[in-house]
Amino acid sequence: MEEQLEPNEMIIHLGPQHPMQPGPFRLNLRLKGETVVDADIELGFIHKGIEKILENKTYLQGITIVDRICYLVALVNEECFVGCTEKLLGIEPPERSQYIRVILDELTRIQSHLLGMGEFGEFIGFVSMFMYTIREREEVLSLIDMITGARVTHSYLKFGGVRDDLPDGFKEKAIPVLNNLKKSVGDFEEMFHTDRIFRERTVGVGVLTADVAKNLGVSGPVLRATGVPFDIRKNEPYLIYKDLDFRVCTETAGDCFARVQVRLNEIRESIYILEQCLDQLPSGPLFPENTYYGRRTPVMRVPAGEVFHRVEDPRGEMGMYMISDGSDKPYRVKIRGPHYPTLQALPPLIIGTTVADVAAISGSMDGCTSEADR
Amino acid sequence: MDVTEILKSLTDTFPEVISEATAESEIRTRAYVDRKKAKEVCQYLKDSLQFDHLCSVCGVDYIKRNEFEVVYHIASYDHPVVLALKAKLPRENPQIESIVSVYWNANWYERETYELFGIIFKNHPNLKPLILPEDMLGEWPLRKDYKGFPNKTARNLV
């Protein structure tokens, strides 16, 4: 980058540690005045080698490891890993377990979107937004805490089911939280729509069109904000999503404002899904009957084979490619995180914008470097 | 578009390139591809069969068979079928043509596969390490005969 530097150009490194970043990565910006001429990303500051670690752990230990891919969406990562293994084992969890898993997935989606919106507000100088959303997120985390006993890394899913049943009185505790949240989401929306500074910082900034977004390979709210209704929960339903009623939230503008709007609408849809689940929750066993699953199994061998399983992460398409050679450890696990292609698409998006907009565009992606590095 | 239609179109167009094409279920299918023609097959998939979304590119080390596999998971924004396209590479001097000109987001996946397995992607625009430190280049940590895990890795980073 340095060699072709012209007299009125300079290079600025954003990161590896910078307040506008969701995790450590380095953004090298070549500037001409205030305009970004060239951009380049360096990764690897929190590379954990999770794919290698998983090859050296049994499947049961692997559940604990995949929690750490991204601490915000630990339950969705678990869902993907456990779903892969269940497909190889040829089992399916009973209906009650599936409902509990969907409840947890949607609670995870709500808290991740709330934190993402708060951080985005903070990046563009709307710091009180972070206070508002983190307060609501705390209530949602308490609900997850009630079920799993942990706030961030849970290790709650098990092959063929879930570790524990829902606690007594969960529905009675959850309904007021959800009702409160509905009101807050309306407040946030009103705040975003009426704040002139927020609108000027986001409307028309970082615009992606549907064709460009597809070509860049992005997914999740960033893609849905361009009008493409791509959602794994609809396209390729897993668990009981095919029985539930919800819509895929899309916007057409494709700018930072539309991405925030998609997240707001998705929180509403998640609340709607949660209400359905709490109403319809069937009774029954947590693990398939007449099997060993759910009891203490020190060594579990998985039949040889390979599987590619996708779930809808709050940030997009999460996939895992798992190969088993018939032993008690996976032969190879490839983790395809949703933020990896989105982060890769950041340089083409910020070239030609001003430095001030870099934080807005990067923040509206709702990133997680931990998951891109693994 | 369903699985049998896709497989038929693929095997009819590339009869000598595609082998062992099998449908695992209604939405999952896999096929082996000759490594010299992987890019052409990807181009055909993107242009003619609506496979416009590259999920991932990864390497697998089959040390007992003395070969690598590069696995392309190619999906679509329109239909739910995911095709696992695999290319076999010898363990000595593994090389394959890069598909960055077909799928833009293959760039980082191929860089990652290069630094973890030592698989060279020819005509890649920027083939250098992505997530590993530069002084680990040449150790190929995800190969099955890598002895440095976890001690050597930890020592390098301290």
Short mmCIF file of C-alpha atoms in Angstrom, two decimals, chain B residues 82-154:
data_model
loop_
_atom_site.label_atom_id
_atom_site.label_comp_id
_atom_site.label_asym_id
_atom_site.label_seq_id
_atom_site.Cartn_x
_atom_site.Cartn_y
_atom_site.Cartn_z
CA VAL B 82 -26.44 -27.23 -1.34
CA LEU B 83 -23.87 -28.91 -3.55
CA ALA B 84 -20.63 -30.15 -2.01
CA LEU B 85 -18.19 -30.12 -4.91
CA LYS B 86 -14.97 -31.94 -4.08
CA ALA B 87 -11.64 -31.97 -5.83
CA LYS B 88 -8.94 -34.51 -4.99
CA LEU B 89 -5.36 -33.24 -4.80
CA PRO B 90 -2.13 -35.18 -4.25
CA ARG B 91 -0.40 -34.52 -0.94
CA GLU B 92 2.85 -33.64 -2.68
CA ASN B 93 2.63 -30.25 -4.36
CA PRO B 94 -1.16 -29.69 -4.10
CA GLN B 95 -2.33 -27.06 -6.57
CA ILE B 96 -5.72 -26.02 -7.85
CA GLU B 97 -7.09 -23.13 -9.87
CA SER B 98 -8.54 -20.27 -7.80
CA ILE B 99 -12.27 -19.52 -8.22
CA VAL B 100 -12.11 -15.91 -7.01
CA SER B 101 -13.00 -14.68 -10.51
CA VAL B 102 -16.26 -16.68 -10.29
CA TYR B 103 -17.22 -16.21 -6.64
CA TRP B 104 -15.80 -13.01 -5.17
CA ASN B 105 -16.01 -14.17 -1.55
CA ALA B 106 -13.83 -17.22 -2.19
CA ASN B 107 -10.87 -14.89 -1.63
CA TRP B 108 -10.55 -15.27 2.15
CA TYR B 109 -11.64 -18.92 2.19
CA GLU B 110 -8.84 -19.79 -0.22
CA ARG B 111 -6.29 -17.76 1.72
CA GLU B 112 -7.32 -19.59 4.88
CA THR B 113 -7.13 -23.00 3.20
CA TYR B 114 -3.69 -22.08 1.89
CA GLU B 115 -2.24 -21.15 5.26
CA LEU B 116 -3.79 -24.09 7.12
CA PHE B 117 -3.10 -26.86 4.57
CA GLY B 118 -0.49 -25.52 2.17
CA ILE B 119 -2.77 -25.90 -0.84
CA ILE B 120 -1.72 -23.44 -3.56
CA PHE B 121 -4.55 -21.64 -5.36
CA LYS B 122 -3.20 -20.62 -8.75
CA ASN B 123 -4.02 -17.14 -10.06
CA HIS B 124 -5.32 -16.01 -6.68
CA PRO B 125 -5.09 -12.19 -6.50
CA ASN B 126 -3.54 -12.02 -3.03
CA LEU B 127 -2.39 -15.40 -1.68
CA LYS B 128 -0.89 -14.62 1.73
CA PRO B 129 -1.73 -15.66 5.32
CA LEU B 130 -5.01 -14.36 6.69
CA ILE B 131 -5.46 -15.44 10.31
CA LEU B 132 -2.11 -17.02 11.22
CA PRO B 133 1.01 -14.99 12.02
CA GLU B 134 3.41 -14.83 9.09
CA ASP B 135 6.16 -16.81 10.84
CA MET B 136 3.84 -19.81 11.10
CA LEU B 137 3.66 -20.07 7.31
CA GLY B 138 4.94 -23.46 6.22
CA GLU B 139 3.79 -25.37 9.30
CA TRP B 140 0.33 -26.14 7.83
CA PRO B 141 -1.34 -26.68 11.22
CA LEU B 142 -4.55 -28.38 10.08
CA ARG B 143 -2.73 -31.22 8.34
CA LYS B 144 -3.09 -34.46 10.25
CA ASP B 145 0.68 -34.97 10.57
CA TYR B 146 1.17 -31.59 12.29
CA LYS B 147 2.98 -32.36 15.54
CA GLY B 148 3.07 -28.94 17.11
CA PHE B 149 -0.39 -28.89 18.64
CA PRO B 150 -0.76 -27.52 21.26
CA ASN B 151 2.78 -26.95 22.61
CA LYS B 152 4.48 -25.42 19.60
CA THR B 153 1.56 -23.17 18.79
CA ALA B 154 1.56 -21.77 22.29
#
